[in-house]
Amino acid sequence: MTRPMHLAVAGLVAAAGCGGWTGEHRNARDKYNEGVAALAKADYDAAEKALLDARSQAGVDPELQFRAAYDLGVACAGHADKLRTGKDADLTRAYELATQSESWFLDASRKRPGDADTAANLAVMKARVKRIRDELAGGAGKLEARLDRLIGEQRGVLEEARGAWLEIKRAGGRDPLAGQSTLVHLADTERGIVAEAGVVGDLAADEIDAIAKKPEDKRSQEEKGRIVQLKNLDLYLMEGRTRITEARRKLQELSAEDGVARSEAALVALKRAREQLLDPITVMRLVAQDELAVLQDTAQSDPGALALGARAKAEAGPGSAPAALPGWLEPAVIAARQGNTRERLEEVRARLAAATEAASQPPAAPPSAPGAVSTPAPPPPDPKQQKLIERVQAALPAVGQASVAMDRARRALADKQIKDALEQEGAALDALARAIEQFSDLKQLVELAYAEHQELLHLLAPEAAKQLDSTQRARRTRDALSHNLGRMPRIAEFLADEITQLDEQAKQLAAKAAEAGPAAAAGSGSAAGSGSTAGSAAGSAAADPRQAEAQQLAQAQQQLEQARQQMTHAEELRGQAETALSALDKALTGNTDPMPPAKEADARLTELRKLFFSVIEHLQELIREQGETRDQTAAASGEDDVNRAPKLPGLIGRQDGHAETARAITEALAHQADAAAKQPAQPGAQGPNPKSLAAAADEVRQAQGDMAGARGTLVKARDAKTTTESLMPGVKSQGKAIEHLENALKLLQPPQQQKQNDKDQQQQQQQQQQQKKQDQPQQGGAGQRARDQDAQRQRDRHNRDAQNDPVEKDW
């Protein structure tokens, strides 16, 4: 926080001796000086009271109004900081004081809008209020959550800065103020972001300190890894703060292009900081997303492809020079981004390689003393961990290939060889996709096979021959087929593992049932053998828990058997799909019609895919399919009897299929609602409650009725011989069915909790309410050292920044 106003009180005291002030104003200045003196002694209660009196009695004196509000902000901030720690800590009161501090700095900024130090202090307090609020919430992962929000805010600044740069370019110097308001606003936003980044750094430092207090031999493996992650995070966060500060300066100077460059550098640093806390597979997915963005920007690096270039060319007329590229689409800038993306991937590759090397090293046996008993052999490796290492080893070659392709793309961009760069970027994405696929689970692998087969069907369709040359079309078709043939054994391996696990669980349940069976029978017998009424009641009460346990075991065994049947059926479908894909391979090689085996494989993969759908996914798929049937019915409605007659049987068959799916969904939801109603309510439980499940089941049931009405219309039109029956009533029924299905989906997917910016808006409303009451006496203390302690922590940890903080001018 910048130097507080009370450090420059001498000028105000001297002014008090001058004439031209009323007695009321002298009293206000006296109160102000009393408050400053109390603040210097850290007497927060007296300081706040005196400063509030001064602010209330300032009258029409804007100078005193500003100074009193500013020092009240400093005082409340210091007092809040004091109450956050120590034996007398009161986090709730600290939050109230921090909120008041933010409100007072907001008031000071209204009195003097151009004051830079007030704006800086306001940004610091906004970040501090968020931090204390997080501490009060006590939620896990708050460091990660705040860093995610920080990245989102910086990404927003970058996008707006790019828009402002385009606005300035379009103005072409005709409007010297083009984009000025946006750039100034973004500079102020960056001020708040850099303050929030400081808070994130403090959170990381606090966690590092907490782990460091433990002796080395007392730290868990997770803590040892965490402290390394946090230290790496801190390095990238420092880099990010530096780049944000540079971006703010450039934006404040209205240098849009430089501001965009610095903003992007800041975003890259923040991303790399966040990636230190993520597993390498997740980081690899993020790298793939950014590589796709690099490829898209490379494709736009031809000025003629830009809307800006097209507009300028149209305005200038034929023969004009091509429009200038935005700075971030220059090949050299994209090359730098490509280099940064490759560096992140190389970091992932190093982490994966280290994991495989560590796993290949046998555990060292501890040295045994002479005559000591031999040390037992180390336990065998965990099968799951071993499989993960195998997947890492399988992925590493593709990661290396992606890195090489990225480096080639970077060099091509530096030489402005756009075509070569695009080719290498595409190769990098293909290699990343192959690497990431190694870590897919069963459901993801099935989805990948289904999606690539849809692409294969598109390549086999006649339309693809018009869009691609024969060589490219044949290569892509072969690649897609080869990928899916390679996936089939992995899917089989997954299914075999699932069946093995289910068999093991079934054995365990069977053993438990064998133990519980005699006990339950004994309890039942004692109950039946009791002659007295009281004895019967007691016997029944004793038998009930055993019977309930037996029922639960039986239900669990039934669920396991159903799951095993599902996996067995999935293996049957997988085998049929593999057979069809092999037939397709032979058809392509033998130059025969490939469509019959391709369609057979599509049918089997589609059925396999749906086996792993959740109820919500089945509902989403039903909405999509019913929508397609409605579109086809509406199209048939506009045709004459001759043309629509062949289509009606197919529409009826599709509508029957939708009704059957809806019936299955209704039964599943009703079953879930009954099961959930029998369970005791648990606070904070995830997922829909029994009431929502029952309501969703009712909505799908109503959709079934509308589907039946639509089917009736279609059948009536099919069977009509002498009249033409309109299909529009059926179209309306199909639309109503979709509405009911969508209502069910909404019940199963309730709106998410309000986002953080909604909370911030509520906070701003609270501040406005406090502002209306600020002339009233307020209770509580005041303080000063919020910024000073922040700066001290930064000096202790980084030996920087403190001497560069802006200093308030002397009064």
CSV table of C-alpha atoms in Angstrom, one decimal, residues 228-402:
chain,number,residue,atom,x,y,z
A,228,VAL,CA,8.7,-28.0,-4.7
A,229,GLN,CA,5.6,-27.2,-6.7
A,230,LEU,CA,4.9,-24.0,-4.7
A,231,LYS,CA,8.5,-22.8,-5.0
A,232,ASN,CA,8.3,-23.2,-8.8
A,233,LEU,CA,4.9,-21.5,-8.8
A,234,ASP,CA,6.4,-18.6,-6.9
A,235,LEU,CA,9.1,-18.1,-9.5
A,236,TYR,CA,6.6,-17.9,-12.4
A,237,LEU,CA,4.2,-15.8,-10.3
A,238,MET,CA,7.0,-13.2,-9.8
A,239,GLU,CA,7.6,-13.2,-13.5
A,240,GLY,CA,3.8,-12.7,-14.1
A,241,ARG,CA,3.6,-9.8,-11.7
A,242,THR,CA,6.5,-8.1,-13.5
A,243,ARG,CA,4.9,-8.5,-16.9
A,244,ILE,CA,1.5,-7.3,-15.5
A,245,THR,CA,3.2,-4.2,-14.2
A,246,GLU,CA,4.8,-3.6,-17.6
A,247,ALA,CA,1.5,-4.1,-19.3
A,248,ARG,CA,-0.3,-1.7,-17.0
A,249,ARG,CA,2.4,1.0,-17.8
A,250,LYS,CA,2.1,0.5,-21.5
A,251,LEU,CA,-1.7,0.6,-21.4
A,252,GLN,CA,-1.6,3.7,-19.3
A,253,GLU,CA,0.7,5.3,-22.0
A,254,LEU,CA,-1.9,4.3,-24.6
A,255,SER,CA,0.6,2.0,-26.3
A,256,ALA,CA,-1.9,-0.6,-27.3
A,257,GLU,CA,0.4,-2.9,-29.3
A,258,ASP,CA,3.1,-3.1,-26.6
A,259,GLY,CA,0.3,-3.5,-24.0
A,260,VAL,CA,-1.0,-6.5,-25.8
A,261,ALA,CA,2.5,-8.1,-26.0
A,262,ARG,CA,3.1,-7.5,-22.2
A,263,SER,CA,-0.4,-8.8,-21.4
A,264,GLU,CA,0.2,-12.0,-23.3
A,265,ALA,CA,3.5,-12.5,-21.6
A,266,ALA,CA,1.8,-12.1,-18.3
A,267,LEU,CA,-0.8,-14.6,-19.2
A,268,VAL,CA,1.8,-17.2,-20.2
A,269,ALA,CA,3.7,-16.7,-16.9
A,270,LEU,CA,0.4,-17.1,-14.9
A,271,LYS,CA,-0.4,-20.3,-16.8
A,272,ARG,CA,3.0,-21.7,-16.1
A,273,ALA,CA,2.6,-20.9,-12.5
A,274,ARG,CA,-0.8,-22.7,-12.4
A,275,GLU,CA,0.6,-25.7,-14.2
A,276,GLN,CA,3.1,-26.3,-11.4
A,277,LEU,CA,0.1,-27.6,-9.3
A,278,LEU,CA,-1.3,-29.8,-12.0
A,279,ASP,CA,-0.5,-33.3,-13.0
A,280,PRO,CA,1.5,-33.6,-16.3
A,281,ILE,CA,-1.4,-35.2,-18.2
A,282,THR,CA,-3.7,-32.3,-17.5
A,283,VAL,CA,-0.9,-29.9,-18.4
A,284,MET,CA,-0.5,-31.8,-21.7
A,285,ARG,CA,-4.2,-31.3,-22.5
A,286,LEU,CA,-3.8,-27.5,-21.8
A,287,VAL,CA,-0.8,-27.4,-24.1
A,288,ALA,CA,-2.8,-29.1,-26.8
A,289,GLN,CA,-5.5,-26.4,-26.5
A,290,ASP,CA,-2.9,-23.6,-26.8
A,291,GLU,CA,-1.3,-25.3,-29.7
A,292,LEU,CA,-4.6,-25.4,-31.5
A,293,ALA,CA,-4.9,-21.6,-30.8
A,294,VAL,CA,-1.4,-21.1,-32.3
A,295,LEU,CA,-2.4,-23.1,-35.4
A,296,GLN,CA,-5.6,-21.0,-35.8
A,297,ASP,CA,-3.7,-17.7,-35.5
A,298,THR,CA,-1.1,-19.0,-38.0
A,299,ALA,CA,-3.9,-19.7,-40.4
A,300,GLN,CA,-5.0,-16.1,-40.1
A,301,SER,CA,-1.5,-14.6,-40.5
A,302,ASP,CA,-2.4,-13.9,-44.1
A,303,PRO,CA,-3.7,-10.3,-44.0
A,304,GLY,CA,-6.3,-11.0,-46.6
A,305,ALA,CA,-7.9,-13.6,-44.3
A,306,LEU,CA,-8.7,-10.9,-41.7
A,307,ALA,CA,-12.0,-9.0,-41.5
A,308,LEU,CA,-9.8,-5.9,-40.9
A,309,GLY,CA,-7.8,-6.6,-44.1
A,310,ALA,CA,-10.9,-7.3,-46.2
A,311,ARG,CA,-12.6,-4.1,-45.1
A,312,ALA,CA,-9.6,-2.0,-45.7
A,313,LYS,CA,-9.0,-3.5,-49.1
A,314,ALA,CA,-12.6,-2.9,-50.1
A,315,GLU,CA,-12.4,0.7,-48.9
A,316,ALA,CA,-9.1,1.3,-50.7
A,317,GLY,CA,-10.1,-0.3,-53.9
A,318,PRO,CA,-8.3,-2.7,-56.3
A,319,GLY,CA,-4.5,-2.6,-56.4
A,320,SER,CA,-4.2,-1.3,-52.9
A,321,ALA,CA,-1.6,-2.7,-50.5
A,322,PRO,CA,-2.7,-5.5,-48.1
A,323,ALA,CA,-3.7,-4.4,-44.7
A,324,ALA,CA,-1.2,-4.6,-41.9
A,325,LEU,CA,-1.5,-7.6,-39.6
A,326,PRO,CA,-2.3,-7.1,-35.9
A,327,GLY,CA,0.8,-7.3,-33.9
A,328,TRP,CA,-0.2,-10.6,-32.3
A,329,LEU,CA,-0.6,-12.2,-35.7
A,330,GLU,CA,2.8,-11.4,-37.0
A,331,PRO,CA,4.7,-14.6,-37.7
A,332,ALA,CA,7.5,-13.6,-35.4
A,333,VAL,CA,5.1,-13.1,-32.5
A,334,ILE,CA,3.4,-16.4,-33.2
A,335,ALA,CA,6.8,-18.0,-33.3
A,336,ALA,CA,7.5,-16.7,-29.8
A,337,ARG,CA,4.2,-18.2,-28.6
A,338,GLN,CA,5.1,-21.5,-30.3
A,339,GLY,CA,8.4,-21.4,-28.5
A,340,ASN,CA,6.7,-20.9,-25.1
A,341,THR,CA,4.2,-23.7,-25.8
A,342,ARG,CA,7.1,-26.0,-26.6
A,343,GLU,CA,8.9,-25.1,-23.4
A,344,ARG,CA,5.8,-26.1,-21.4
A,345,LEU,CA,5.6,-29.4,-23.3
A,346,GLU,CA,9.3,-30.0,-22.6
A,347,GLU,CA,8.6,-29.5,-18.9
A,348,VAL,CA,5.9,-32.1,-19.2
A,349,ARG,CA,8.2,-34.5,-21.0
A,350,ALA,CA,10.8,-34.1,-18.3
A,351,ARG,CA,8.3,-34.9,-15.6
A,352,LEU,CA,7.1,-38.0,-17.4
A,353,ALA,CA,10.6,-39.2,-18.1
A,354,ALA,CA,11.5,-38.7,-14.5
A,355,ALA,CA,8.5,-40.8,-13.4
A,356,THR,CA,9.5,-43.7,-15.7
A,357,GLU,CA,13.1,-43.6,-14.5
A,358,ALA,CA,12.1,-43.5,-10.9
A,359,ALA,CA,9.8,-46.5,-11.4
A,360,SER,CA,12.5,-48.5,-13.2
A,361,GLN,CA,14.9,-48.2,-10.2
A,362,PRO,CA,14.5,-51.0,-7.7
A,363,PRO,CA,14.1,-49.9,-4.1
A,364,ALA,CA,17.4,-49.9,-2.3
A,365,ALA,CA,17.5,-52.4,0.6
A,366,PRO,CA,18.6,-50.9,3.9
A,367,PRO,CA,22.1,-52.1,5.0
A,368,SER,CA,22.0,-54.9,7.5
A,369,ALA,CA,24.2,-55.1,10.5
A,370,PRO,CA,26.4,-58.2,11.0
A,371,GLY,CA,24.4,-61.1,12.4
A,372,ALA,CA,21.1,-59.3,11.9
A,373,VAL,CA,18.1,-61.0,10.4
A,374,SER,CA,17.9,-60.6,6.6
A,375,THR,CA,15.6,-57.9,5.4
A,376,PRO,CA,12.4,-59.2,3.7
A,377,ALA,CA,12.0,-58.5,0.0
A,378,PRO,CA,10.2,-55.3,-0.9
A,379,PRO,CA,6.5,-55.6,-1.8
A,380,PRO,CA,5.6,-56.0,-5.4
A,381,PRO,CA,4.7,-52.8,-7.3
A,382,ASP,CA,1.1,-51.7,-7.3
A,383,PRO,CA,-0.6,-53.1,-10.4
A,384,LYS,CA,-2.5,-49.8,-11.1
A,385,GLN,CA,0.7,-47.8,-10.7
A,386,GLN,CA,2.6,-50.2,-13.0
A,387,LYS,CA,-0.1,-49.8,-15.7
A,388,LEU,CA,0.1,-46.0,-15.4
A,389,ILE,CA,3.9,-46.2,-15.9
A,390,GLU,CA,3.3,-48.4,-19.0
A,391,ARG,CA,1.0,-45.8,-20.4
A,392,VAL,CA,3.5,-43.0,-19.7
A,393,GLN,CA,6.2,-45.1,-21.5
A,394,ALA,CA,3.8,-45.5,-24.4
A,395,ALA,CA,3.1,-41.8,-24.5
A,396,LEU,CA,6.6,-40.5,-24.3
A,397,PRO,CA,7.6,-41.1,-28.0
A,398,ALA,CA,4.5,-39.1,-29.2
A,399,VAL,CA,5.4,-36.3,-26.7
A,400,GLY,CA,8.9,-36.1,-28.2
A,401,GLN,CA,7.5,-36.0,-31.7
A,402,ALA,CA,5.1,-33.2,-30.8
